[in-house]
PDB file of C-alpha atoms in Angstrom:
ATOM      1  CA  MET A   1      11.370   5.226 -36.232  1.00 53.00           C
ATOM      2  CA  SER A   2       7.609   5.414 -36.410  1.00 56.00           C
ATOM      3  CA  ASP A   3       7.169   2.263 -34.495  1.00 58.00           C
ATOM      4  CA  GLN A   4       9.519   4.045 -31.678  1.00 56.00           C
ATOM      5  CA  PHE A   5       7.493   7.505 -32.026  1.00 50.00           C
ATOM      6  CA  LEU A   6       4.449   4.984 -31.316  1.00 50.00           C
ATOM      7  CA  GLU A   7       5.699   3.174 -28.285  1.00 53.00           C
ATOM      8  CA  ASP A   8       6.645   6.543 -26.885  1.00 53.00           C
ATOM      9  CA  PHE A   9       3.331   7.972 -27.575  1.00 51.00           C
ATOM     10  CA  VAL A  10       1.690   5.058 -25.912  1.00 53.00           C
ATOM     11  CA  LYS A  11       4.050   5.134 -22.667  1.00 54.00           C
ATOM     12  CA  GLN A  12       3.491   8.960 -22.410  1.00 52.00           C
ATOM     13  CA  ASN A  13      -0.339   8.413 -22.416  1.00 58.00           C
ATOM     14  CA  LEU A  14      -0.604   5.389 -20.423  1.00 64.00           C
ATOM     15  CA  PHE A  15      -0.774   7.468 -17.034  1.00 70.00           C
ATOM     16  CA  PRO A  16      -2.678  10.348 -15.898  1.00 84.00           C
ATOM     17  CA  LEU A  17      -0.844  13.817 -16.296  1.00 90.00           C
ATOM     18  CA  VAL A  18      -0.220  13.848 -12.636  1.00 95.00           C
ATOM     19  CA  VAL A  19       0.312  10.607 -10.976  1.00 95.00           C
ATOM     20  CA  PRO A  20      -0.395  10.036  -6.857  1.00 96.00           C
ATOM     21  CA  ILE A  21       2.743   8.209  -5.642  1.00 95.00           C
ATOM     22  CA  ASN A  22       1.603   4.731  -3.734  1.00 93.00           C
ATOM     23  CA  TYR A  23       2.572   1.086  -3.846  1.00 88.00           C
ATOM     24  CA  ASP A  24       0.260   0.382  -7.076  1.00 89.00           C
ATOM     25  CA  THR A  25       1.525   3.252  -9.008  1.00 91.00           C
ATOM     26  CA  LEU A  26       5.181   2.511  -8.098  1.00 89.00           C
ATOM     27  CA  LYS A  27       4.597  -0.935  -9.453  1.00 86.00           C
ATOM     28  CA  LEU A  28       3.414   0.567 -12.875  1.00 86.00           C
ATOM     29  CA  LEU A  29       6.145   2.915 -12.931  1.00 87.00           C
ATOM     30  CA  LYS A  30       8.838   0.564 -12.753  1.00 83.00           C
ATOM     31  CA  ASP A  31       8.861  -0.407 -16.394  1.00 83.00           C
ATOM     32  CA  ASP A  32       8.627   3.184 -17.415  1.00 88.00           C
ATOM     33  CA  GLU A  33      12.135   4.581 -18.071  1.00 88.00           C
ATOM     34  CA  ARG A  34      11.033   8.536 -18.058  1.00 93.00           C
ATOM     35  CA  LYS A  35      12.046  10.436 -15.214  1.00 95.00           C
ATOM     36  CA  ILE A  36       9.702  11.328 -12.527  1.00 96.00           C
ATOM     37  CA  VAL A  37       9.126  15.045 -11.232  1.00 97.00           C
ATOM     38  CA  LEU A  38       8.061  14.390  -7.889  1.00 97.00           C
ATOM     39  CA  MET A  39       6.275  16.713  -5.548  1.00 97.00           C
ATOM     40  CA  ILE A  40       6.397  15.928  -1.714  1.00 97.00           C
ATOM     41  CA  VAL A  41       3.433  17.979   0.461  1.00 97.00           C
ATOM     42  CA  ASP A  42       2.394  17.672   3.798  1.00 96.00           C
ATOM     43  CA  ASP A  43      -1.163  16.312   3.093  1.00 97.00           C
ATOM     44  CA  VAL A  44      -2.623  15.718  -0.373  1.00 97.00           C
ATOM     45  CA  GLU A  45      -5.992  16.244   1.246  1.00 96.00           C
ATOM     46  CA  ASP A  46      -5.198  19.840   2.224  1.00 95.00           C
ATOM     47  CA  GLU A  47      -7.228  22.515  -0.142  1.00 96.00           C
ATOM     48  CA  LYS A  48      -3.327  24.098  -0.948  1.00 95.00           C
ATOM     49  CA  SER A  49      -2.087  21.053  -1.960  1.00 96.00           C
ATOM     50  CA  LYS A  50      -5.296  20.529  -4.313  1.00 96.00           C
ATOM     51  CA  VAL A  51      -4.443  23.645  -5.968  1.00 96.00           C
ATOM     52  CA  LEU A  52      -0.671  22.898  -6.480  1.00 96.00           C
ATOM     53  CA  ILE A  53      -1.621  19.660  -7.968  1.00 96.00           C
ATOM     54  CA  LYS A  54      -3.753  21.235 -10.577  1.00 95.00           C
ATOM     55  CA  ILE A  55      -0.791  23.682 -11.599  1.00 96.00           C
ATOM     56  CA  LEU A  56       1.454  20.508 -11.616  1.00 96.00           C
ATOM     57  CA  ARG A  57      -1.080  19.058 -14.248  1.00 95.00           C
ATOM     58  CA  ALA A  58      -1.016  22.190 -16.569  1.00 94.00           C
ATOM     59  CA  ALA A  59       2.840  21.918 -16.295  1.00 95.00           C
ATOM     60  CA  ALA A  60       2.922  18.148 -17.110  1.00 95.00           C
ATOM     61  CA  SER A  61       0.623  18.567 -20.016  1.00 93.00           C
ATOM     62  CA  ALA A  62       3.449  20.361 -21.793  1.00 93.00           C
ATOM     63  CA  ASN A  63       6.392  17.966 -20.876  1.00 95.00           C
ATOM     64  CA  ARG A  64       5.232  14.419 -21.672  1.00 92.00           C
ATOM     65  CA  ASP A  65       8.550  13.283 -21.901  1.00 93.00           C
ATOM     66  CA  LEU A  66       8.375  13.489 -17.970  1.00 95.00           C
ATOM     67  CA  VAL A  67       6.264  11.713 -15.517  1.00 95.00           C
ATOM     68  CA  PHE A  68       4.824  14.053 -12.676  1.00 97.00           C
ATOM     69  CA  GLY A  69       3.898  12.755  -9.352  1.00 96.00           C
ATOM     70  CA  TYR A  70       2.792  13.806  -6.025  1.00 97.00           C
ATOM     71  CA  VAL A  71       2.624  12.288  -2.689  1.00 97.00           C
ATOM     72  CA  GLY A  72       1.844  13.630   0.822  1.00 97.00           C
ATOM     73  CA  VAL A  73       3.951  13.166   4.146  1.00 96.00           C
ATOM     74  CA  LYS A  74       0.709  12.056   6.118  1.00 95.00           C
ATOM     75  CA  GLN A  75      -0.227   9.509   3.471  1.00 95.00           C
ATOM     76  CA  TRP A  76       3.163   8.125   3.092  1.00 94.00           C
ATOM     77  CA  GLU A  77       5.817   9.255   5.640  1.00 93.00           C
ATOM     78  CA  ASP A  78       8.299   6.267   5.384  1.00 90.00           C
ATOM     79  CA  PHE A  79       8.539   7.331   1.308  1.00 92.00           C
ATOM     80  CA  ALA A  80       8.963  10.900   1.891  1.00 93.00           C
ATOM     81  CA  GLU A  81      11.531  10.244   4.280  1.00 92.00           C
ATOM     82  CA  THR A  82      14.117   8.667   1.768  1.00 92.00           C
ATOM     83  CA  PHE A  83      14.268  12.063   0.156  1.00 94.00           C
ATOM     84  CA  GLU A  84      15.236  13.955   3.214  1.00 91.00           C
ATOM     85  CA  VAL A  85      11.822  15.112   3.969  1.00 93.00           C
ATOM     86  CA  TYR A  86      11.315  15.663   7.823  1.00 90.00           C
ATOM     87  CA  LYS A  87       9.002  17.446  10.086  1.00 85.00           C
ATOM     88  CA  GLU A  88      11.504  20.576   9.916  1.00 89.00           C
ATOM     89  CA  THR A  89      11.669  20.278   6.131  1.00 93.00           C
ATOM     90  CA  LYS A  90      10.073  23.069   4.282  1.00 94.00           C
ATOM     91  CA  LEU A  91       7.356  21.787   2.027  1.00 96.00           C
ATOM     92  CA  PRO A  92       6.197  21.621  -0.880  1.00 96.00           C
ATOM     93  CA  LYS A  93       9.444  20.026  -1.969  1.00 96.00           C
ATOM     94  CA  MET A  94      10.144  19.330  -5.737  1.00 97.00           C
ATOM     95  CA  PHE A  95      12.706  17.145  -7.523  1.00 97.00           C
ATOM     96  CA  VAL A  96      13.355  15.033 -10.233  1.00 97.00           C
ATOM     97  CA  TRP A  97      13.451  11.330  -9.294  1.00 96.00           C
ATOM     98  CA  ASP A  98      15.038   8.439 -11.467  1.00 93.00           C
ATOM     99  CA  GLY A  99      12.519   5.877 -10.051  1.00 90.00           C
ATOM    100  CA  ASN A 100      15.350   4.112  -8.250  1.00 88.00           C
ATOM    101  CA  GLU A 101      18.363   4.939  -6.216  1.00 90.00           C
ATOM    102  CA  GLU A 102      19.071   8.808  -7.598  1.00 94.00           C
ATOM    103  CA  TYR A 103      17.231  11.954  -7.515  1.00 95.00           C
ATOM    104  CA  SER A 104      18.426  15.481  -8.597  1.00 96.00           C
ATOM    105  CA  THR A 105      17.265  18.719  -6.793  1.00 96.00           C
ATOM    106  CA  VAL A 106      17.263  21.907  -9.053  1.00 97.00           C
ATOM    107  CA  ILE A 107      19.472  24.684  -7.748  1.00 96.00           C
ATOM    108  CA  GLY A 108      17.361  27.455  -6.109  1.00 93.00           C
ATOM    109  CA  SER A 109      14.169  25.410  -6.663  1.00 94.00           C
ATOM    110  CA  GLU A 110      14.331  22.910  -3.960  1.00 91.00           C
ATOM    111  CA  SER A 111      10.702  24.046  -2.604  1.00 93.00           C
ATOM    112  CA  ILE A 112       7.643  25.640  -3.603  1.00 94.00           C
ATOM    113  CA  ASP A 113       6.538  29.058  -2.104  1.00 93.00           C
ATOM    114  CA  GLU A 114       3.044  30.020  -2.191  1.00 90.00           C
ATOM    115  CA  GLN A 115       3.417  32.883  -4.952  1.00 90.00           C
ATOM    116  CA  ASP A 116       3.310  32.258  -8.362  1.00 93.00           C
ATOM    117  CA  GLN A 117       3.457  28.534  -8.202  1.00 96.00           C
ATOM    118  CA  GLY A 118       3.365  27.929 -12.007  1.00 95.00           C
ATOM    119  CA  SER A 119       6.270  30.138 -12.576  1.00 96.00           C
ATOM    120  CA  GLN A 120       8.229  28.091 -10.042  1.00 96.00           C
ATOM    121  CA  ILE A 121       7.709  24.816 -11.655  1.00 96.00           C
ATOM    122  CA  MET A 122       8.495  26.302 -15.009  1.00 96.00           C
ATOM    123  CA  HIS A 123      11.831  27.449 -13.523  1.00 96.00           C
ATOM    124  CA  LEU A 124      12.594  24.123 -11.818  1.00 97.00           C
ATOM    125  CA  LEU A 125      12.119  22.403 -15.298  1.00 97.00           C
ATOM    126  CA  GLU A 126      14.384  24.669 -16.981  1.00 97.00           C
ATOM    127  CA  GLY A 127      16.959  24.326 -14.277  1.00 97.00           C
ATOM    128  CA  TYR A 128      16.558  20.411 -14.796  1.00 97.00           C
ATOM    129  CA  ARG A 129      17.007  20.389 -18.449  1.00 96.00           C
ATOM    130  CA  GLU A 130      19.725  22.985 -18.432  1.00 96.00           C
ATOM    131  CA  GLY A 131      21.900  20.700 -16.091  1.00 96.00           C
ATOM    132  CA  SER A 132      21.719  23.083 -13.009  1.00 96.00           C
ATOM    133  CA  VAL A 133      21.029  20.349 -10.521  1.00 97.00           C
ATOM    134  CA  ILE A 134      22.799  18.386  -7.484  1.00 96.00           C
ATOM    135  CA  HIS A 135      22.543  14.617  -7.559  1.00 96.00           C
ATOM    136  CA  LYS A 136      21.715  13.073  -4.539  1.00 95.00           C
ATOM    137  CA  GLN A 137      21.130   9.247  -3.543  1.00 93.00           C
ATOM    138  CA  VAL A 138      17.885   8.098  -1.342  1.00 90.00           C
ATOM    139  CA  SER A 139      18.195   7.649   2.021  1.00 81.00           C
ATOM    140  CA  GLY A 140      16.369   4.541   2.580  1.00 63.00           C
ATOM    141  CA  PRO A 141      15.018   1.585   0.385  1.00 55.00           C
ATOM    142  CA  THR A 142      15.290   1.640  -3.211  1.00 51.00           C
ATOM    143  CA  PHE A 143      12.391   1.675  -5.839  1.00 51.00           C
ATOM    144  CA  MET A 144      12.273  -2.097  -5.684  1.00 52.00           C
ATOM    145  CA  GLY A 145      13.138  -1.996  -1.856  1.00 55.00           C
ATOM    146  CA  PHE A 146       9.641  -0.234  -1.541  1.00 54.00           C
ATOM    147  CA  ILE A 147       7.646  -2.596  -3.339  1.00 51.00           C
ATOM    148  CA  HIS A 148       9.430  -5.756  -1.684  1.00 51.00           C
ATOM    149  CA  SER A 149       8.735  -4.026   1.646  1.00 54.00           C
ATOM    150  CA  VAL A 150       5.078  -3.528   0.978  1.00 52.00           C
ATOM    151  CA  LEU A 151       4.619  -6.900  -0.499  1.00 51.00           C
ATOM    152  CA  ARG A 152       6.021  -8.701   2.673  1.00 54.00           C
ATOM    153  CA  ILE A 153       3.749  -6.818   4.696  1.00 55.00           C
ATOM    154  CA  ARG A 154       0.728  -7.869   2.433  1.00 59.00           C
ATOM    155  CA  THR A 155       1.888 -11.298   2.330  1.00 63.00           C
ATOM    156  CA  LEU A 156       2.389 -11.466   6.285  1.00 59.00           C
ATOM    157  CA  TYR A 157      -1.163 -10.081   6.437  1.00 61.00           C
ATOM    158  CA  ILE A 158      -2.338 -13.236   4.443  1.00 76.00           C
ATOM    159  CA  VAL A 159      -0.297 -15.736   6.070  1.00 69.00           C
ATOM    160  CA  VAL A 160      -2.109 -14.457   9.568  1.00 71.00           C
ATOM    161  CA  PHE A 161      -5.458 -14.529   8.151  1.00 75.00           C
ATOM    162  CA  VAL A 162      -5.084 -17.915   6.477  1.00 76.00           C
ATOM    163  CA  GLY A 163      -3.655 -19.220   9.664  1.00 75.00           C
ATOM    164  CA  ALA A 164      -6.426 -17.755  11.798  1.00 78.00           C
ATOM    165  CA  VAL A 165      -8.871 -19.376   9.364  1.00 77.00           C
ATOM    166  CA  ILE A 166      -6.985 -22.809   9.613  1.00 83.00           C
ATOM    167  CA  ALA A 167      -7.103 -22.719  13.510  1.00 76.00           C
ATOM    168  CA  PHE A 168     -10.627 -21.778  13.327  1.00 74.00           C
ATOM    169  CA  PHE A 169     -11.457 -24.808  11.538  1.00 74.00           C
ATOM    170  CA  LEU A 170      -9.394 -27.209  13.657  1.00 79.00           C
ATOM    171  CA  ILE A 171     -11.080 -26.084  16.843  1.00 83.00           C
ATOM    172  CA  ILE A 172     -14.237 -26.614  15.303  1.00 82.00           C
ATOM    173  CA  THR A 173     -13.572 -30.354  13.826  1.00 78.00           C
ATOM    174  CA  LYS A 174     -11.714 -30.851  17.171  1.00 70.00           C
ATOM    175  CA  GLU A 175     -14.984 -30.067  19.151  1.00 59.00           C
ATOM    176  CA  GLU A 176     -17.552 -32.069  17.066  1.00 54.00           C
ATOM    177  CA  PRO A 177     -16.239 -35.389  17.821  1.00 54.00           C
ATOM    178  CA  LEU A 178     -15.982 -34.878  21.612  1.00 47.00           C
ATOM    179  CA  THR A 179     -19.660 -33.458  21.545  1.00 49.00           C
ATOM    180  CA  VAL A 180     -20.836 -36.481  19.494  1.00 48.00           C
ATOM    181  CA  GLY A 181     -19.178 -38.827  22.066  1.00 49.00           C
ATOM    182  CA  THR A 182     -20.605 -36.882  25.158  1.00 50.00           C
ATOM    183  CA  ARG A 183     -24.089 -37.117  23.868  1.00 48.00           C
ATOM    184  CA  ASP A 184     -23.351 -40.999  23.306  1.00 51.00           C
ATOM    185  CA  HIS A 185     -22.037 -41.418  26.290  1.00 49.00           C
ATOM    186  CA  VAL A 186     -25.074 -39.481  28.203  1.00 48.00           C
ATOM    187  CA  ASP A 187     -27.439 -41.731  26.268  1.00 52.00           C
ATOM    188  CA  HIS A 188     -25.697 -45.190  27.028  1.00 51.00           C
ATOM    189  CA  ALA A 189     -26.034 -43.835  30.694  1.00 48.00           C
ATOM    190  CA  SER A 190     -29.478 -42.878  30.784  1.00 51.00           C
ATOM    191  CA  SER A 191     -30.282 -46.146  28.806  1.00 54.00           C
ATOM    192  CA  SER A 192     -28.614 -48.074  31.919  1.00 51.00           C
ATOM    193  CA  SER A 193     -30.128 -46.294  34.446  1.00 51.00           C
ATOM    194  CA  THR A 194     -33.422 -46.911  32.903  1.00 48.00           C
ATOM    195  CA  SER A 195     -32.415 -50.600  32.666  1.00 49.00           C
ATOM    196  CA  GLN A 196     -31.559 -50.690  36.300  1.00 51.00           C
ATOM    197  CA  GLY A 197     -34.674 -48.860  37.485  1.00 49.00           C
ATOM    198  CA  GLU A 198     -36.782 -51.477  35.476  1.00 49.00           C
ATOM    199  CA  SER A 199     -35.189 -54.255  37.004  1.00 51.00           C
ATOM    200  CA  LYS A 200     -35.678 -53.266  40.392  1.00 50.00           C
ATOM    201  CA  GLU A 201     -39.295 -52.229  40.034  1.00 50.00           C
ATOM    202  CA  ALA A 202     -39.624 -56.334  38.450  1.00 47.00           C
ATOM    203  CA  HIS A 203     -38.062 -57.559  41.405  1.00 48.00           C
ATOM    204  CA  ARG A 204     -40.103 -55.403  43.818  1.00 50.00           C
ATOM    205  CA  PHE A 205     -43.178 -56.663  41.797  1.00 45.00           C
ATOM    206  CA  GLY A 206     -41.926 -60.458  42.251  1.00 49.00           C
ATOM    207  CA  GLU A 207     -41.510 -60.118  46.078  1.00 50.00           C
ATOM    208  CA  LYS A 208     -45.206 -58.707  46.486  1.00 48.00           C
ATOM    209  CA  GLU A 209     -46.492 -61.555  44.612  1.00 48.00           C
ATOM    210  CA  ASP A 210     -44.851 -63.909  47.099  1.00 49.00           C
TER     211      ASP A 210
END
């Protein structure tokens, strides 16, 4: 029992109170079995979003059995769209995500207004724990699908870079023998011309002697 408590304690304190959702944090979260309270804003760099993130951090400190995360549409639009967040969607939007294919919106707390945001977040958490939710499926790639898609993009960049480096060295190694060969040819031609010139001069000198 104590070992399980220690394991849960370590997991709950492995991440900061509020986690910015990106490729790297998704990889870390894949082994965490806790549900993710996810907030989607328009832009995480916006001042209003920063204030809301601070409020979210306060709620997270009292609910360590959940992971709290946030992401901006401007920072990762494709990810946001998998949760039916589009240009006309009212933001900020909050829901509870299982980290894979399913997420739950709390009835009456689908979005957060500007007034008394702390109470709205607490109401969302209470509604979730009471089961007042609507279960939905993500509309795009699954959790692992995001990791694999980003991994493929990074792999493609690496392959292109390595290919460019190899091509560059091939061009260099191909040109060097050609340059050396040309110099040898020029040197040989110059020495031949010099020899021919000397022979002609010697021949003329012999004629004068006669």
